[in-house]
Amino acid sequence: MEFYWPASSGEWLAWISAAIAVLFGLILFFAPGLSMKLLRLAPAGGRPEAFASIRATMAGFHLGLGLSCLVFAQPFLWLALGAAWGFSLFGRLISIMSDKGGTFYNWGAVVLELLLAAGPLLFAFGFIA
């Protein structure tokens, strides 16, 4: 079986979104301490359970969904990836509105998550070929 490379520009956008999800997952998996600093999180008392949660919940999701999209390249997987990034965006917007989190970091993350959600969704729904 040969690795599938995208054939169109729309498929490349979706593929890049999946590759970024895998990259985020790898960083979260192999460097949870650094990841927590980048995400502006701090475990209470440096507890090892915090690092396990980062590796299991956050890294596992990004790696699992991203690798599934890259390996199988199916339309429903692109929809799932776009929906996942879209709900990440939605959660961040809710936090900006309700938690007074309108910082430069959060607005930059909004732009990034919007782009990462748009690529797979636009391709999966046929807006870009």
C-alpha positions in Angstrom: 0.0 0.0 0.0 1.3 3.4 -1.0 0.9 6.6 0.9 -1.7 8.9 -0.7 -0.6 12.4 -1.6 -3.3 15.0 -2.3 -4.2 15.6 -5.9 -5.9 19.0 -5.8 -5.3 22.4 -4.1 -8.4 21.9 -1.9 -7.2 18.5 -0.8 -3.8 20.0 0.0 -5.5 22.5 2.4 -7.3 19.7 4.2 -4.1 17.6 4.3 -2.1 20.5 5.7 -4.7 21.0 8.4 -4.3 17.3 9.3 -0.5 17.5 9.2 -0.7 20.5 11.6 -2.9 18.5 13.9 -0.4 15.7 13.9 2.4 18.1 14.6 0.5 19.6 17.5 -0.1 16.1 18.8 3.5 15.1 18.6 4.6 18.3 20.5 2.0 17.6 23.1 3.0 13.9 23.4 6.7 14.3 23.6 7.0 17.7 25.3 4.1 18.1 27.7 5.9 20.5 29.9 6.8 22.8 27.0 3.3 22.4 25.6 1.8 23.6 28.9 4.0 26.7 28.9 3.1 27.4 25.3 -0.6 27.0 26.1 -0.2 29.1 29.3 -1.1 26.3 31.6 0.6 25.3 34.9 0.0 22.0 36.8 -0.7 22.4 40.5 2.5 21.3 42.3 4.0 19.8 39.1 1.8 16.7 39.5 2.5 13.8 37.0 -1.2 13.4 36.4 -1.2 16.7 34.6 1.4 15.4 32.1 -0.5 12.2 31.6 -3.6 14.1 30.9 -1.8 16.3 28.3 -0.4 13.2 26.6 -3.6 11.1 26.8 -6.4 13.6 26.2 -4.9 16.4 24.1 -2.1 14.6 22.2 -4.0 11.4 21.6 -6.9 13.3 20.0 -4.7 15.3 17.7 -2.6 12.4 16.7 -5.5 10.0 16.2 -7.6 12.2 14.1 -4.8 13.8 12.2 -3.1 10.5 11.3 -6.5 9.0 10.4 -7.0 11.8 7.9 -3.6 11.6 6.5 -3.6 7.8 6.0 -7.2 7.3 4.9 -8.1 10.7 3.2 -11.8 10.1 3.3 -14.5 12.9 3.1 -16.1 12.1 6.5 -12.7 12.2 8.1 -12.1 15.7 6.6 -15.5 16.7 8.0 -14.5 15.4 11.5 -11.2 17.2 11.4 -12.9 20.5 10.3 -15.6 20.1 13.0 -13.0 19.4 15.6 -11.0 22.6 14.7 -14.3 24.5 14.4 -15.4 23.5 17.9 -12.0 24.5 19.2 -12.6 27.9 17.6 -16.1 28.0 19.1 -14.8 27.2 22.6 -12.1 29.9 22.3 -14.7 32.5 21.2 -16.9 31.6 24.1 -14.0 32.1 26.4 -13.1 35.4 24.9 -16.7 36.6 25.4 -17.4 35.2 28.8 -14.0 35.1 30.5 -12.8 38.4 29.3 -10.0 36.7 27.4 -9.6 39.1 24.5 -5.8 38.9 24.5 -3.5 39.0 21.5 -2.7 35.3 22.1 -6.4 34.3 22.0 -7.1 36.4 18.9 -4.1 34.9 17.1 -5.3 31.4 18.1 -8.8 32.3 16.7 -7.3 33.1 13.3 -5.2 29.9 13.3 -8.2 27.7 14.3 -10.4 29.4 11.8 -7.9 28.6 9.0 -7.4 25.0 10.2 -11.2 24.5 10.3 -11.9 26.1 7.0 -9.5 24.0 4.9 -11.0 20.6 5.5 -14.6 21.8 5.7 -14.4 23.8 2.4 -12.9 20.8 0.7 -15.3 18.2 2.2 -18.3 20.3 1.3 -17.0 20.8 -2.3 -16.5 24.6 -2.1 -12.9 24.2 -3.3 -11.7 21.3 -5.5 
